[in-house]
Amino acid sequence: MRVLVIGSGAREHALLLALASDPGVAELFCAPGNAGIASVATVRSVDASSDESVVALATDVAADLVVIGPEVPLVLGVADAVRAAGIACFGPSAAAARIEGSKAFAKDVMAAAGVRTAHSEIVDTPAKLDEALDRFGPNWVVKDDGLAAGKGVVVTTDRAAARDHAAELLENGHPVLLESFLDGPEVSLFCLVDGETVVPLLPAQDHKRVGDNDAGPNTGGMGAYTPLPWLPEGSVDTIVADVVVPVAAELVRRGCGFSGLLYAGLAMGKNGPAVVEFNCRFGDPETQAVLALLDSPLGELLYATATGSLAQQPAPRWRDGAAVTVVLAAEYYPATPRTGDVITGADIDGVLHAGTAQRDDGTIVSAGGRVLSVIGTGADLSAARTEAYGRLASIKLPGSHFRTDIGLGAVEGRITV
C-alpha cells in the first residue's frame, strides 16, 4: 500500500513513523512535510487547503490511501474531493468535520445525542457581550466559535480578561462561545470512527498552558502522556458508550456520518465525563505519545476506517508501559515565535519534527512555534519521563523553552477523579 500523509507537524511525523513499521505499507509520501519527515517519507510540495492540489498529488504518487492530518483541509472538504477521485481517504467529510469547525454545531449535535457538556451561549455582537458575561463566572470560558489551532480559548477568573478576549474575537469578525466551567482533570480520547463503529485508542492527557503548573496562556499543547494511571478502570468504556457512540450515531442520523479520527476532549468531574470539545483529527501532542505504544499495524487500521471495514478489524494491540511527549518551543511562543535559529542534537531516536526546515547546507533550523516533540517510553510514567527529558537535554535551540512537569502530577499521585 502506498500512503500519502498531508501535513507538516510532529503529529504527521508520528503517523509516518508508525506507518513505516506496518509491513503492509510499501511506500510513504508526505506533503508538505518538514526537515525530520524527509528521513522517513518522500516529501512533496502541496497546498494542503486546496482539494485540486491534494487530489493531483495523490494521483501523481498513485496513493492507495490519503491520510489528512490537520483540521483546516478537513473542514474545507479536501477529504470529500479525494474520495470523489476514487482514492481511499482517512478523514471526515466537510459536513462531519463541522464537529470541530463550528462549536455551535458540535453543541447542537451533543444536545440531540444527550451528551453532557458545558452550558453555552453564542455572542455575535459586542452589544450583547456584557449582558452575556454576567450570566457566567466566577470562572469564564471564552472560545472562538471557529478553528483556532488550540489557542482560541481563554479560561480565567478575571472578568476583564474574559471580556478583552471576547471583544478581540468579535472585532475580528469571529462569533464568541461562552461556556460554563467544567470541573475535573481533562482526558483526550481518540476514537477511530466508521459510521457507527467506534474503536477507542489509549486515553491521554494534554498540557495546554505554556508554563509549569499550568501557568500562562493556552498553546497548541506543550506535552502529553499516556496511559493515565489515575483514570478509574472502565472509564474508556463509559466514555465510548455515553459520549462517542451517541455522537457518531447522531451524525449518521443527520446524513453526515463520521469517517476518520474523532477526538473527544473531556472533563472527568464528580458527575462523570463531560465534553469540553470535539476535534475531527488526531490531536497534537497526544498522538506522538499514543502512537509510541501502538503495536498493531497502523496502515491497516486507517485503511479499514477509510473503506468502511473497521468493524471487521481486531481491537488495537498496545505495548506495555507508558509514553511521554515534551514539546520544545521557540522563543516567544505562543505569541510571535522567533524562527531561523540553528537546532543541534535533534537527530536522535525519539525526536519528532514540527516547526523545522533544512537549509541548503543541511543545517536544521527552527521554522515555527512548536519546534520539536521529544518522546520517552518506559515501564511506567516515571521511566518514560526520565527518557524524554534525558533526550531533551541533548538538544540545543537558542531561546527555546519547554515545560518540566509533563506527567508529573500523575507520577506524584496529585490527580484524582
mmCIF file of C-alpha atoms in Angstrom, residues 92-400:
data_model
loop_
_atom_site.group_PDB
_atom_site.id
_atom_site.type_symbol
_atom_site.label_atom_id
_atom_site.label_comp_id
_atom_site.label_asym_id
_atom_site.label_seq_id
_atom_site.Cartn_x
_atom_site.Cartn_y
_atom_site.Cartn_z
ATOM 1 C CA PRO A 92 -14.137 13.068 7.661
ATOM 2 C CA SER A 93 -16.225 14.933 5.125
ATOM 3 C CA ALA A 94 -16.591 18.704 5.420
ATOM 4 C CA ALA A 95 -20.097 18.160 6.785
ATOM 5 C CA ALA A 96 -18.854 15.849 9.558
ATOM 6 C CA ALA A 97 -15.757 17.978 10.252
ATOM 7 C CA ARG A 98 -18.089 20.734 11.489
ATOM 8 C CA ILE A 99 -17.881 18.867 14.809
ATOM 9 C CA GLU A 100 -14.610 20.820 15.178
ATOM 10 C CA GLY A 101 -15.104 23.639 12.692
ATOM 11 C CA SER A 102 -18.195 25.003 14.423
ATOM 12 C CA LYS A 103 -18.562 24.760 18.182
ATOM 13 C CA ALA A 104 -22.208 25.764 17.793
ATOM 14 C CA PHE A 105 -22.779 22.753 15.505
ATOM 15 C CA ALA A 106 -20.992 20.482 17.998
ATOM 16 C CA LYS A 107 -23.198 21.753 20.823
ATOM 17 C CA ASP A 108 -26.318 21.095 18.756
ATOM 18 C CA VAL A 109 -25.164 17.544 17.970
ATOM 19 C CA MET A 110 -24.402 16.840 21.635
ATOM 20 C CA ALA A 111 -27.771 18.195 22.743
ATOM 21 C CA ALA A 112 -29.557 15.942 20.257
ATOM 22 C CA ALA A 113 -27.428 12.950 21.306
ATOM 23 C CA GLY A 114 -27.984 13.540 25.017
ATOM 24 C CA VAL A 115 -24.284 14.022 25.738
ATOM 25 C CA ARG A 116 -23.141 16.013 28.786
ATOM 26 C CA THR A 117 -21.245 19.201 28.031
ATOM 27 C CA ALA A 118 -20.902 22.725 29.377
ATOM 28 C CA HIS A 119 -23.798 25.174 29.246
ATOM 29 C CA SER A 120 -23.005 27.613 26.454
ATOM 30 C CA GLU A 121 -24.112 30.758 24.703
ATOM 31 C CA ILE A 122 -23.099 32.267 21.360
ATOM 32 C CA VAL A 123 -22.383 36.010 21.257
ATOM 33 C CA ASP A 124 -22.177 37.504 17.765
ATOM 34 C CA THR A 125 -22.256 41.222 18.504
ATOM 35 C CA PRO A 126 -20.395 43.430 21.020
ATOM 36 C CA ALA A 127 -23.703 44.923 22.154
ATOM 37 C CA LYS A 128 -24.681 41.603 23.766
ATOM 38 C CA LEU A 129 -21.310 40.805 25.322
ATOM 39 C CA ASP A 130 -21.535 42.361 28.805
ATOM 40 C CA GLU A 131 -25.006 41.018 29.492
ATOM 41 C CA ALA A 132 -23.895 37.536 28.413
ATOM 42 C CA LEU A 133 -20.732 37.649 30.549
ATOM 43 C CA ASP A 134 -22.882 38.427 33.580
ATOM 44 C CA ARG A 135 -24.613 35.077 33.136
ATOM 45 C CA PHE A 136 -21.298 33.209 33.553
ATOM 46 C CA GLY A 137 -18.451 33.148 36.086
ATOM 47 C CA PRO A 138 -16.747 33.071 38.522
ATOM 48 C CA ASN A 139 -14.700 31.024 36.030
ATOM 49 C CA TRP A 140 -15.166 32.352 32.496
ATOM 50 C CA VAL A 141 -14.511 30.133 29.473
ATOM 51 C CA VAL A 142 -14.305 32.155 26.244
ATOM 52 C CA LYS A 143 -13.817 30.394 22.905
ATOM 53 C CA ASP A 144 -13.531 31.300 19.257
ATOM 54 C CA ASP A 145 -16.519 29.581 17.604
ATOM 55 C CA GLY A 146 -14.341 28.556 14.641
ATOM 56 C CA LEU A 147 -10.934 26.954 14.209
ATOM 57 C CA ALA A 148 -8.218 28.439 16.409
ATOM 58 C CA ALA A 149 -5.456 25.789 16.387
ATOM 59 C CA GLY A 150 -5.942 25.169 20.097
ATOM 60 C CA LYS A 151 -5.150 28.765 21.042
ATOM 61 C CA GLY A 152 -8.545 30.489 20.772
ATOM 62 C CA VAL A 153 -9.586 29.664 24.336
ATOM 63 C CA VAL A 154 -9.243 31.744 27.491
ATOM 64 C CA VAL A 155 -10.168 30.273 30.881
ATOM 65 C CA THR A 156 -9.951 32.857 33.631
ATOM 66 C CA THR A 157 -11.409 34.138 36.888
ATOM 67 C CA ASP A 158 -10.722 37.700 35.679
ATOM 68 C CA ARG A 159 -13.886 39.088 34.057
ATOM 69 C CA ALA A 160 -11.920 41.889 32.398
ATOM 70 C CA ALA A 161 -9.549 39.396 30.756
ATOM 71 C CA ALA A 162 -12.516 37.345 29.557
ATOM 72 C CA ARG A 163 -14.136 40.446 28.122
ATOM 73 C CA ASP A 164 -10.949 41.580 26.386
ATOM 74 C CA HIS A 165 -10.530 38.210 24.657
ATOM 75 C CA ALA A 166 -14.169 38.092 23.583
ATOM 76 C CA ALA A 167 -14.061 41.678 22.315
ATOM 77 C CA GLU A 168 -10.944 40.943 20.267
ATOM 78 C CA LEU A 169 -12.590 37.916 18.660
ATOM 79 C CA LEU A 170 -15.718 39.894 17.830
ATOM 80 C CA GLU A 171 -13.652 42.747 16.412
ATOM 81 C CA ASN A 172 -12.015 40.255 14.059
ATOM 82 C CA GLY A 173 -15.403 39.008 12.912
ATOM 83 C CA HIS A 174 -15.423 35.773 14.937
ATOM 84 C CA PRO A 175 -18.523 34.786 16.926
ATOM 85 C CA VAL A 176 -17.733 34.033 20.588
ATOM 86 C CA LEU A 177 -18.787 30.958 22.543
ATOM 87 C CA LEU A 178 -19.170 31.456 26.304
ATOM 88 C CA GLU A 179 -19.231 28.271 28.369
ATOM 89 C CA SER A 180 -19.721 27.281 31.966
ATOM 90 C CA PHE A 181 -16.595 25.900 33.620
ATOM 91 C CA LEU A 182 -16.284 22.099 33.836
ATOM 92 C CA ASP A 183 -14.527 20.646 36.873
ATOM 93 C CA GLY A 184 -12.168 17.676 36.971
ATOM 94 C CA PRO A 185 -8.986 16.630 35.152
ATOM 95 C CA GLU A 186 -9.103 16.520 31.355
ATOM 96 C CA VAL A 187 -8.790 13.428 29.176
ATOM 97 C CA SER A 188 -8.131 13.204 25.445
ATOM 98 C CA LEU A 189 -9.674 10.080 23.944
ATOM 99 C CA PHE A 190 -9.006 9.316 20.283
ATOM 100 C CA CYS A 191 -11.501 7.018 18.571
ATOM 101 C CA LEU A 192 -11.388 5.514 15.108
ATOM 102 C CA VAL A 193 -14.910 6.016 13.803
ATOM 103 C CA ASP A 194 -16.512 4.416 10.757
ATOM 104 C CA GLY A 195 -20.155 5.441 10.765
ATOM 105 C CA GLU A 196 -21.488 3.934 13.987
ATOM 106 C CA THR A 197 -18.441 1.722 14.583
ATOM 107 C CA VAL A 198 -16.237 3.213 17.306
ATOM 108 C CA VAL A 199 -12.795 1.861 18.281
ATOM 109 C CA PRO A 200 -11.011 3.748 21.101
ATOM 110 C CA LEU A 201 -7.264 4.226 21.313
ATOM 111 C CA LEU A 202 -5.356 4.843 24.553
ATOM 112 C CA PRO A 203 -6.529 7.801 26.661
ATOM 113 C CA ALA A 204 -4.015 10.630 27.071
ATOM 114 C CA GLN A 205 -3.716 13.953 28.847
ATOM 115 C CA ASP A 206 -2.530 17.143 27.161
ATOM 116 C CA HIS A 207 -0.837 20.104 28.904
ATOM 117 C CA LYS A 208 -2.196 23.213 27.192
ATOM 118 C CA ARG A 209 -0.722 26.143 29.091
ATOM 119 C CA VAL A 210 2.749 27.329 28.264
ATOM 120 C CA GLY A 211 4.338 27.150 31.729
ATOM 121 C CA ASP A 212 4.871 24.715 34.565
ATOM 122 C CA ASN A 213 1.946 24.267 36.967
ATOM 123 C CA ASP A 214 -0.410 25.380 34.179
ATOM 124 C CA ALA A 215 0.820 28.971 34.198
ATOM 125 C CA GLY A 216 0.491 31.376 31.289
ATOM 126 C CA PRO A 217 -1.601 31.393 28.114
ATOM 127 C CA ASN A 218 -3.026 28.427 26.256
ATOM 128 C CA THR A 219 -0.952 26.939 23.444
ATOM 129 C CA GLY A 220 -1.442 24.236 20.863
ATOM 130 C CA GLY A 221 -0.115 21.832 23.517
ATOM 131 C CA MET A 222 3.188 21.644 25.405
ATOM 132 C CA GLY A 223 3.230 17.926 26.139
ATOM 133 C CA ALA A 224 1.176 14.817 26.789
ATOM 134 C CA TYR A 225 1.355 11.375 28.326
ATOM 135 C CA THR A 226 -0.386 8.010 28.160
ATOM 136 C CA PRO A 227 -1.848 5.925 29.744
ATOM 137 C CA LEU A 228 -3.496 7.686 32.683
ATOM 138 C CA PRO A 229 -2.817 5.850 35.965
ATOM 139 C CA TRP A 230 -5.405 7.963 37.801
ATOM 140 C CA LEU A 231 -8.276 7.193 35.407
ATOM 141 C CA PRO A 232 -10.699 4.698 37.011
ATOM 142 C CA GLU A 233 -10.970 1.293 35.370
ATOM 143 C CA GLY A 234 -13.817 1.166 32.872
ATOM 144 C CA SER A 235 -13.751 4.905 32.164
ATOM 145 C CA VAL A 236 -12.867 4.463 28.490
ATOM 146 C CA ASP A 237 -15.794 2.088 28.002
ATOM 147 C CA THR A 238 -18.076 4.611 29.720
ATOM 148 C CA ILE A 239 -16.856 7.467 27.522
ATOM 149 C CA VAL A 240 -17.303 5.410 24.360
ATOM 150 C CA ALA A 241 -20.811 4.278 25.339
ATOM 151 C CA ASP A 242 -22.096 7.565 26.769
ATOM 152 C CA VAL A 243 -20.302 10.101 24.566
ATOM 153 C CA VAL A 244 -18.708 8.897 21.335
ATOM 154 C CA VAL A 245 -21.225 6.280 20.182
ATOM 155 C CA PRO A 246 -24.233 8.624 20.629
ATOM 156 C CA VAL A 247 -22.466 11.450 18.777
ATOM 157 C CA ALA A 248 -21.399 9.124 15.942
ATOM 158 C CA ALA A 249 -24.976 7.859 15.665
ATOM 159 C CA GLU A 250 -26.363 11.407 15.624
ATOM 160 C CA LEU A 251 -24.011 12.365 12.781
ATOM 161 C CA VAL A 252 -25.198 9.329 10.821
ATOM 162 C CA ARG A 253 -28.813 10.337 11.502
ATOM 163 C CA ARG A 254 -28.067 13.793 10.090
ATOM 164 C CA GLY A 255 -26.640 12.301 6.907
ATOM 165 C CA CYS A 256 -23.024 13.218 7.663
ATOM 166 C CA GLY A 257 -21.620 10.039 9.179
ATOM 167 C CA PHE A 258 -18.097 10.390 10.518
ATOM 168 C CA SER A 259 -15.165 8.529 8.934
ATOM 169 C CA GLY A 260 -11.750 9.071 10.482
ATOM 170 C CA LEU A 261 -10.435 10.047 13.900
ATOM 171 C CA LEU A 262 -12.897 11.604 16.325
ATOM 172 C CA TYR A 263 -11.128 13.229 19.271
ATOM 173 C CA ALA A 264 -13.156 13.727 22.426
ATOM 174 C CA GLY A 265 -11.734 16.177 24.940
ATOM 175 C CA LEU A 266 -13.429 15.551 28.273
ATOM 176 C CA ALA A 267 -13.504 16.828 31.829
ATOM 177 C CA MET A 268 -13.749 13.958 34.317
ATOM 178 C CA GLY A 269 -15.833 15.671 37.009
ATOM 179 C CA LYS A 270 -17.693 14.336 40.001
ATOM 180 C CA ASN A 271 -20.775 13.699 37.860
ATOM 181 C CA GLY A 272 -18.885 11.731 35.212
ATOM 182 C CA PRO A 273 -17.355 12.710 31.867
ATOM 183 C CA ALA A 274 -18.479 15.923 30.177
ATOM 184 C CA VAL A 275 -17.304 17.064 26.753
ATOM 185 C CA VAL A 276 -15.027 20.081 26.576
ATOM 186 C CA GLU A 277 -14.575 19.848 22.799
ATOM 187 C CA PHE A 278 -14.565 17.526 19.812
ATOM 188 C CA ASN A 279 -11.854 17.548 17.160
ATOM 189 C CA CYS A 280 -12.103 15.901 13.761
ATOM 190 C CA ARG A 281 -8.494 14.620 13.584
ATOM 191 C CA PHE A 282 -5.573 13.244 15.571
ATOM 192 C CA GLY A 283 -4.562 15.701 18.297
ATOM 193 C CA ASP A 284 -1.078 17.100 18.727
ATOM 194 C CA PRO A 285 0.869 16.404 21.010
ATOM 195 C CA GLU A 286 -1.175 13.423 22.275
ATOM 196 C CA THR A 287 -0.734 11.488 19.006
ATOM 197 C CA GLN A 288 3.022 11.341 19.484
ATOM 198 C CA ALA A 289 2.636 9.593 22.851
ATOM 199 C CA VAL A 290 -0.275 7.325 21.898
ATOM 200 C CA LEU A 291 1.309 6.002 18.707
ATOM 201 C CA ALA A 292 4.588 5.325 20.531
ATOM 202 C CA LEU A 293 2.771 2.460 22.285
ATOM 203 C CA LEU A 294 0.754 1.116 19.330
ATOM 204 C CA ASP A 295 1.636 -2.475 18.437
ATOM 205 C CA SER A 296 -0.968 -3.027 15.687
ATOM 206 C CA PRO A 297 -0.283 -2.110 12.021
ATOM 207 C CA LEU A 298 -1.466 1.492 11.753
ATOM 208 C CA GLY A 299 -1.927 1.435 7.986
ATOM 209 C CA GLU A 300 -4.312 -1.483 8.276
ATOM 210 C CA LEU A 301 -6.427 0.346 10.871
ATOM 211 C CA LEU A 302 -6.553 3.610 8.911
ATOM 212 C CA TYR A 303 -7.351 1.883 5.611
ATOM 213 C CA ALA A 304 -10.133 -0.154 7.229
ATOM 214 C CA THR A 305 -11.627 3.037 8.664
ATOM 215 C CA ALA A 306 -11.386 4.808 5.311
ATOM 216 C CA THR A 307 -13.002 1.942 3.407
ATOM 217 C CA GLY A 308 -15.852 1.136 5.784
ATOM 218 C CA SER A 309 -14.493 -2.127 7.187
ATOM 219 C CA LEU A 310 -13.368 -1.067 10.660
ATOM 220 C CA ALA A 311 -15.905 -3.399 12.303
ATOM 221 C CA GLN A 312 -14.018 -6.388 10.836
ATOM 222 C CA GLN A 313 -10.695 -5.375 12.390
ATOM 223 C CA PRO A 314 -9.366 -6.872 15.647
ATOM 224 C CA ALA A 315 -9.020 -4.467 18.571
ATOM 225 C CA PRO A 316 -5.746 -2.464 18.536
ATOM 226 C CA ARG A 317 -2.845 -4.007 20.463
ATOM 227 C CA TRP A 318 -0.693 -1.902 22.777
ATOM 228 C CA ARG A 319 2.795 -2.264 24.186
ATOM 229 C CA ASP A 320 3.119 -2.336 27.964
ATOM 230 C CA GLY A 321 4.418 0.744 29.745
ATOM 231 C CA ALA A 322 3.946 4.467 29.263
ATOM 232 C CA ALA A 323 4.902 7.236 26.844
ATOM 233 C CA VAL A 324 5.548 10.949 27.341
ATOM 234 C CA THR A 325 5.774 13.774 24.794
ATOM 235 C CA VAL A 326 7.562 17.019 25.704
ATOM 236 C CA VAL A 327 7.334 19.925 23.267
ATOM 237 C CA LEU A 328 10.363 22.139 22.681
ATOM 238 C CA ALA A 329 9.039 25.565 21.694
ATOM 239 C CA ALA A 330 10.715 28.527 20.053
ATOM 240 C CA GLU A 331 11.475 31.737 21.914
ATOM 241 C CA TYR A 332 8.367 33.915 22.403
ATOM 242 C CA TYR A 333 5.904 31.098 21.610
ATOM 243 C CA PRO A 334 2.863 31.197 21.764
ATOM 244 C CA ALA A 335 2.930 34.908 20.846
ATOM 245 C CA THR A 336 5.214 35.566 17.848
ATOM 246 C CA PRO A 337 7.819 32.791 17.825
ATOM 247 C CA ARG A 338 11.341 33.502 16.697
ATOM 248 C CA THR A 339 12.428 31.361 13.730
ATOM 249 C CA GLY A 340 15.581 30.652 11.741
ATOM 250 C CA ASP A 341 17.744 29.530 14.681
ATOM 251 C CA VAL A 342 20.044 26.535 14.269
ATOM 252 C CA ILE A 343 18.998 23.339 16.081
ATOM 253 C CA THR A 344 21.629 20.835 17.185
ATOM 254 C CA GLY A 345 21.204 17.379 18.688
ATOM 255 C CA ALA A 346 17.794 16.687 17.133
ATOM 256 C CA ASP A 347 18.966 13.740 15.019
ATOM 257 C CA ILE A 348 18.369 11.088 17.693
ATOM 258 C CA ASP A 349 15.658 8.475 18.195
ATOM 259 C CA GLY A 350 12.502 9.744 19.834
ATOM 260 C CA VAL A 351 12.690 13.275 18.400
ATOM 261 C CA LEU A 352 9.865 14.256 16.074
ATOM 262 C CA HIS A 353 9.989 17.414 13.999
ATOM 263 C CA ALA A 354 7.243 20.020 13.824
ATOM 264 C CA GLY A 355 8.392 23.586 13.076
ATOM 265 C CA THR A 356 11.693 22.813 11.340
ATOM 266 C CA ALA A 357 13.292 23.464 7.970
ATOM 267 C CA GLN A 358 16.544 22.430 6.300
ATOM 268 C CA ARG A 359 18.949 24.888 4.719
ATOM 269 C CA ASP A 360 20.822 24.096 1.514
ATOM 270 C CA ASP A 361 23.888 23.116 3.549
ATOM 271 C CA GLY A 362 21.861 20.544 5.519
ATOM 272 C CA THR A 363 21.578 22.614 8.704
ATOM 273 C CA ILE A 364 18.272 22.194 10.561
ATOM 274 C CA VAL A 365 16.668 25.448 11.719
ATOM 275 C CA SER A 366 13.516 26.419 13.583
ATOM 276 C CA ALA A 367 10.549 27.354 11.398
ATOM 277 C CA GLY A 368 7.586 27.537 13.759
ATOM 278 C CA GLY A 369 6.372 27.861 17.337
ATOM 279 C CA ARG A 370 6.328 24.237 18.451
ATOM 280 C CA VAL A 371 9.637 23.093 17.009
ATOM 281 C CA LEU A 372 10.153 19.521 18.219
ATOM 282 C CA SER A 373 8.299 16.800 20.113
ATOM 283 C CA VAL A 374 10.607 14.676 22.252
ATOM 284 C CA ILE A 375 9.259 11.225 23.123
ATOM 285 C CA GLY A 376 10.162 8.961 26.016
ATOM 286 C CA THR A 377 8.865 5.478 26.734
ATOM 287 C CA GLY A 378 9.397 3.251 29.753
ATOM 288 C CA ALA A 379 7.983 0.602 32.019
ATOM 289 C CA ASP A 380 5.979 3.289 33.806
ATOM 290 C CA LEU A 381 5.303 7.002 33.568
ATOM 291 C CA SER A 382 8.292 7.934 35.732
ATOM 292 C CA ALA A 383 10.669 5.989 33.479
ATOM 293 C CA ALA A 384 9.106 7.488 30.357
ATOM 294 C CA ARG A 385 9.573 10.997 31.756
ATOM 295 C CA THR A 386 13.215 10.262 32.561
ATOM 296 C CA GLU A 387 13.869 9.130 28.990
ATOM 297 C CA ALA A 388 12.059 12.092 27.392
ATOM 298 C CA TYR A 389 13.839 14.723 29.486
ATOM 299 C CA GLY A 390 17.158 12.933 29.042
ATOM 300 C CA ARG A 391 16.782 13.189 25.270
ATOM 301 C CA LEU A 392 15.685 16.809 25.537
ATOM 302 C CA ALA A 393 18.876 17.696 27.433
ATOM 303 C CA SER A 394 20.979 16.908 24.367
ATOM 304 C CA ILE A 395 19.082 19.324 22.078
ATOM 305 C CA LYS A 396 20.139 22.946 21.699
ATOM 306 C CA LEU A 397 17.987 25.749 20.291
ATOM 307 C CA PRO A 398 18.702 29.373 21.327
ATOM 308 C CA GLY A 399 15.906 30.915 23.398
ATOM 309 C CA SER A 400 13.803 27.754 23.388
#
